[in-house]
XYZ file of C-alpha atoms in Angstrom:
332
model
C 11.234 -13.248 -9.319
C 14.388 -11.293 -8.483
C 16.929 -12.154 -5.795
C 15.937 -8.966 -3.937
C 12.262 -9.972 -3.923
C 13.162 -13.451 -2.662
C 15.241 -11.875 0.117
C 12.280 -9.691 1.050
C 10.000 -12.714 1.391
C 12.536 -14.450 3.639
C 12.972 -11.343 5.794
C 9.208 -11.087 6.444
C 9.033 -14.743 7.440
C 12.064 -14.294 9.692
C 10.842 -11.110 11.371
C 7.158 -11.976 11.838
C 5.750 -14.992 13.679
C 3.847 -16.573 10.793
C 2.585 -19.410 13.016
C -0.451 -17.231 13.832
C -1.743 -18.143 10.352
C -1.216 -21.898 10.764
C -4.449 -23.708 9.870
C -6.098 -20.433 8.815
C -7.463 -19.247 5.474
C -6.516 -15.755 4.291
C -8.267 -13.903 1.467
C -6.098 -11.266 -0.255
C -7.710 -8.845 -2.699
C -5.510 -7.012 -5.199
C -3.240 -10.033 -4.887
C -1.048 -9.226 -7.911
C -0.397 -5.663 -6.772
C 2.815 -4.556 -5.077
C 1.650 -5.191 -1.497
C -0.789 -7.988 -2.279
C 1.736 -10.226 -4.020
C 4.243 -9.884 -1.176
C 1.526 -10.826 1.325
C 0.598 -13.896 -0.742
C 4.202 -14.965 -1.329
C 5.069 -14.628 2.352
C 2.052 -16.679 3.415
C 2.817 -19.331 0.776
C 6.458 -19.680 1.796
C 5.982 -19.492 5.569
C 6.240 -23.250 6.132
C 2.867 -23.322 7.864
C -0.422 -24.820 6.727
C -2.005 -21.558 5.645
C -4.603 -21.553 2.882
C -4.556 -18.477 0.656
C -7.367 -17.259 -1.588
C -6.118 -14.635 -4.040
C -8.737 -12.372 -5.607
C -7.392 -11.182 -8.975
C -8.655 -9.773 -12.258
C -6.121 -11.529 -14.472
C -5.941 -15.246 -13.750
C -3.111 -15.914 -16.204
C -0.971 -13.178 -14.690
C -1.631 -14.535 -11.194
C -0.733 -18.112 -12.148
C 2.498 -16.954 -13.775
C 3.340 -14.914 -10.688
C 2.491 -17.456 -7.988
C 2.732 -20.822 -9.728
C 0.707 -23.744 -8.429
C 0.198 -24.770 -4.818
C -2.356 -26.913 -3.035
C -2.619 -24.097 -0.498
C -3.395 -21.394 -3.062
C -6.624 -20.844 -4.984
C -7.945 -17.950 -7.049
C -11.136 -15.955 -7.306
C -10.883 -14.374 -10.748
C -13.128 -11.319 -11.002
C -13.299 -7.560 -10.733
C -13.484 -6.254 -7.166
C -16.651 -4.380 -8.197
C -18.473 -7.703 -8.532
C -20.073 -9.580 -5.653
C -17.585 -11.934 -3.978
C -18.651 -15.512 -3.343
C -16.988 -18.702 -2.143
C -18.276 -21.612 -0.081
C -14.972 -21.872 1.760
C -14.400 -20.700 5.311
C -12.302 -17.526 5.530
C -10.532 -16.424 8.719
C -8.662 -13.270 7.646
C -9.032 -10.699 4.873
C -6.388 -8.316 3.551
C -8.162 -5.821 1.291
C -5.410 -4.416 -0.920
C -7.331 -3.854 -4.175
C -7.276 -0.182 -5.153
C -6.579 2.280 -7.926
C -3.002 3.479 -7.351
C -2.086 5.603 -10.372
C -2.093 9.376 -9.824
C -2.872 9.790 -13.514
C -6.028 7.706 -13.077
C -7.091 9.830 -10.103
C -7.214 12.794 -12.497
C -8.259 11.146 -15.773
C -10.578 8.469 -14.331
C -11.891 9.968 -11.079
C -15.301 8.275 -11.369
C -13.736 4.833 -11.757
C -11.366 5.606 -8.885
C -14.312 6.380 -6.599
C -16.398 3.386 -7.602
C -13.513 0.942 -7.291
C -12.925 2.136 -3.726
C -16.572 2.351 -2.706
C -18.208 -0.600 -4.477
C -15.166 -2.819 -4.154
C -14.881 -2.342 -0.417
C -18.621 -2.702 0.061
C -18.389 -6.113 -1.622
C -15.509 -7.114 0.648
C -17.346 -5.929 3.776
C -20.542 -7.762 2.793
C -18.475 -10.892 2.250
C -16.766 -10.411 5.626
C -20.126 -9.879 7.350
C -21.409 -13.216 6.071
C -18.243 -15.219 6.778
C -17.749 -14.554 10.509
C -14.081 -13.777 9.972
C -11.537 -13.242 12.752
C -10.350 -9.899 11.357
C -9.906 -7.787 8.236
C -7.428 -5.049 7.318
C -8.333 -2.324 4.834
C -5.323 -0.699 3.173
C -5.912 3.034 3.283
C -3.517 5.911 2.666
C -1.817 8.904 4.239
C -3.831 10.967 1.739
C -6.867 10.861 4.057
C -5.073 13.520 6.140
C -5.146 16.068 3.301
C -3.450 19.460 3.710
C -2.661 19.630 7.386
C -1.625 22.269 9.912
C 0.242 19.591 11.854
C 3.523 18.117 10.706
C 3.475 15.234 13.189
C 0.356 13.313 12.162
C -1.353 10.973 14.596
C -4.430 8.943 13.677
C -6.846 11.787 14.489
C -4.954 14.698 12.847
C -7.319 15.417 9.974
C -6.746 18.274 7.537
C -8.377 19.879 4.514
C -9.151 18.201 1.158
C -10.457 20.227 -1.791
C -13.570 18.244 -2.742
C -13.972 20.234 -5.993
C -10.662 18.919 -7.345
C -11.028 15.681 -9.395
C -7.655 14.548 -7.965
C -9.472 14.269 -4.640
C -11.343 11.255 -6.018
C -8.683 9.083 -4.373
C -8.314 10.751 -0.980
C -12.040 11.406 -0.520
C -13.004 7.858 -1.518
C -10.420 6.487 0.908
C -11.958 8.610 3.678
C -15.491 7.489 2.824
C -14.453 3.845 2.700
C -12.776 4.127 6.106
C -16.085 5.397 7.476
C -17.861 2.518 5.736
C -15.463 0.029 7.366
C -16.099 1.492 10.804
C -19.843 1.552 10.117
C -19.865 -2.164 9.241
C -17.920 -2.758 12.426
C -20.368 -0.748 14.509
C -23.619 -1.964 12.957
C -22.781 -5.548 11.949
C -19.828 -6.427 14.148
C -17.388 -6.896 11.272
C -13.918 -7.041 12.906
C -12.184 -4.507 10.680
C -8.974 -2.533 11.179
C -7.426 0.147 8.941
C -3.802 0.493 7.841
C -2.975 4.039 6.692
C 0.128 3.517 4.612
C 2.747 6.101 3.815
C 3.922 5.907 0.218
C 5.320 2.392 0.025
C 7.856 0.962 -2.390
C 10.358 -1.829 -2.770
C 11.263 -4.839 -4.877
C 8.454 -5.765 -7.250
C 7.651 -2.243 -8.455
C 6.897 -2.325 -12.176
C 9.361 -0.610 -14.503
C 6.355 1.200 -16.000
C 5.224 2.571 -12.626
C 4.795 6.337 -12.944
C 5.024 7.279 -9.284
C 7.806 9.684 -8.368
C 10.120 7.175 -6.684
C 9.936 4.892 -9.758
C 10.642 7.811 -12.087
C 13.713 8.679 -10.021
C 14.974 5.079 -10.054
C 14.471 4.750 -13.805
C 16.503 7.926 -14.274
C 19.358 6.491 -12.196
C 19.293 3.159 -14.038
C 19.222 4.869 -17.443
C 21.938 7.354 -16.368
C 19.615 10.279 -17.035
C 18.921 13.432 -15.050
C 16.046 13.534 -12.568
C 13.684 16.226 -13.836
C 11.491 17.975 -11.254
C 8.502 19.944 -12.565
C 7.852 21.510 -9.142
C 10.174 22.729 -6.415
C 9.603 19.402 -4.680
C 8.646 20.960 -1.367
C 6.143 18.273 -0.352
C 7.520 16.429 2.688
C 6.380 13.033 3.885
C 7.713 9.751 5.161
C 7.835 6.417 3.383
C 7.804 2.699 4.030
C 9.596 -0.258 2.485
C 7.365 -3.084 1.294
C 8.605 -5.667 3.808
C 7.974 -3.276 6.695
C 4.501 -2.561 5.302
C 3.592 -6.250 5.003
C 4.770 -6.951 8.550
C 2.666 -3.998 9.676
C -0.396 -5.375 7.876
C 0.103 -8.800 9.459
C 0.571 -7.129 12.860
C -2.606 -5.049 12.553
C -4.513 -8.080 11.268
C -3.558 -10.257 14.247
C -2.895 -7.775 17.078
C -4.774 -4.580 16.215
C -8.024 -3.387 17.725
C -11.277 -3.486 15.788
C -12.637 -0.153 14.513
C -9.176 1.416 14.756
C -6.758 2.962 12.257
C -2.965 2.660 12.367
C -0.349 4.784 10.612
C 2.240 2.687 8.753
C 5.461 4.578 8.082
C 9.178 4.687 8.763
C 9.478 7.950 10.665
C 13.198 8.223 9.879
C 12.512 8.566 6.139
C 10.799 11.966 6.468
C 12.056 14.179 3.641
C 10.960 16.398 0.760
C 10.640 15.241 -2.841
C 13.622 17.437 -3.693
C 15.724 15.966 -0.864
C 14.843 12.476 -2.077
C 15.907 13.373 -5.610
C 19.233 14.825 -4.462
C 19.867 11.684 -2.396
C 20.060 9.756 -5.677
C 22.433 12.109 -7.482
C 25.677 10.648 -8.796
C 28.168 11.372 -11.579
C 25.641 10.259 -14.231
C 22.414 11.575 -12.704
C 21.785 15.150 -11.590
C 18.625 16.903 -10.409
C 17.245 19.390 -12.938
C 14.326 21.744 -12.256
C 11.881 22.466 -15.111
C 9.000 24.232 -13.365
C 5.743 24.379 -15.357
C 1.972 24.569 -14.837
C 0.999 21.261 -16.477
C -1.507 19.222 -14.434
C 0.281 15.924 -13.846
C -2.003 14.742 -11.064
C 0.364 15.781 -8.306
C -0.918 16.261 -4.774
C -0.981 19.790 -3.346
C 2.200 20.704 -1.460
C 1.971 19.215 2.024
C 4.162 18.457 5.025
C 2.959 15.236 6.574
C 5.010 13.049 8.881
C 3.016 10.036 9.991
C 3.453 9.218 13.666
C 3.726 5.419 14.009
C 3.605 5.213 17.830
C 0.224 3.463 17.831
C 1.523 0.717 15.529
C 4.817 0.530 17.428
C 2.813 -0.226 20.585
C 1.723 -3.513 18.938
C 5.368 -4.603 18.686
C 6.094 -3.447 15.121
C 9.088 -1.379 14.093
C 10.409 -0.221 10.714
C 13.712 -1.805 9.710
C 14.599 -0.477 6.232
C 15.748 3.155 5.893
C 15.527 5.416 2.844
C 19.026 4.749 1.476
C 18.565 0.977 1.625
C 15.036 1.276 0.213
C 16.411 2.866 -2.949
C 19.427 0.576 -3.160
C 17.151 -2.462 -3.106
C 14.656 -0.962 -5.552
C 17.389 0.037 -8.025
C 18.935 -3.435 -7.897
C 15.520 -5.042 -8.388
C 14.461 -2.816 -11.275
C 17.742 -3.384 -13.117
C 16.745 -7.016 -13.642
């Protein structure tokens, strides 16, 4: 675990009142993923008597990542399997999801079933456990191509359902409806976090998302190569801000509601982001082509975080610091 990642854990514990989880049991799915592992680590290191159940596919990987603790246990299975434990569970953070754009295009069926069947299993589990609340981690992609640039929680746009790449965005939309349906019909206390693209310490060096490609180019002193004009504009969120937002929604949010999670000050285009990272060793080079790399259609989508701000949350890490921390982390 890098120094940057350790600092991130400490900052979450400092900036969020973790005592709300004292004596509680929290189930985290996708617990070895970027967001999931930071949730688990923060809960483990909070100093409070919080029990954590981490649902993971790879038990060995999870044990190497988290070590051993009397307050941590594992459910080792695929999210597409029925979830079962005799233990009481108070909170659920459902972070398990397909996240690779390449998989959205090359494995659209698996992308859909992981979202749909996986979340159904979590909701059935939640229904039977009488939990206090659950947060489903959704995405800004549910808004599609939008006529509005300032996106509130009801600013829905157009998604091309005949494009296999839509397997991700459409399944996220369907699962949100499923969450709300379980809330309406069965009283499951579920809330939805619609995350902007989120990154920070802990991103894998093999991650193929655009921000990771840019960082690898900087570290390797190579040029940043753009295969489009990079006109898509959106805002972003650092991992610590995202985890605090998830904890806030989990403990303070309203059931059957969705909340945008984004740092509004980070709104920029892909090209602007690339040029922000230019230095004497790394320049931005445009090589426009028609190869299908699984990119989203060009959109302008600035998530409005006022609803989340009203719960007492605010973003703390800006774009420049986000990249500085990620570069330092990925160097090690």
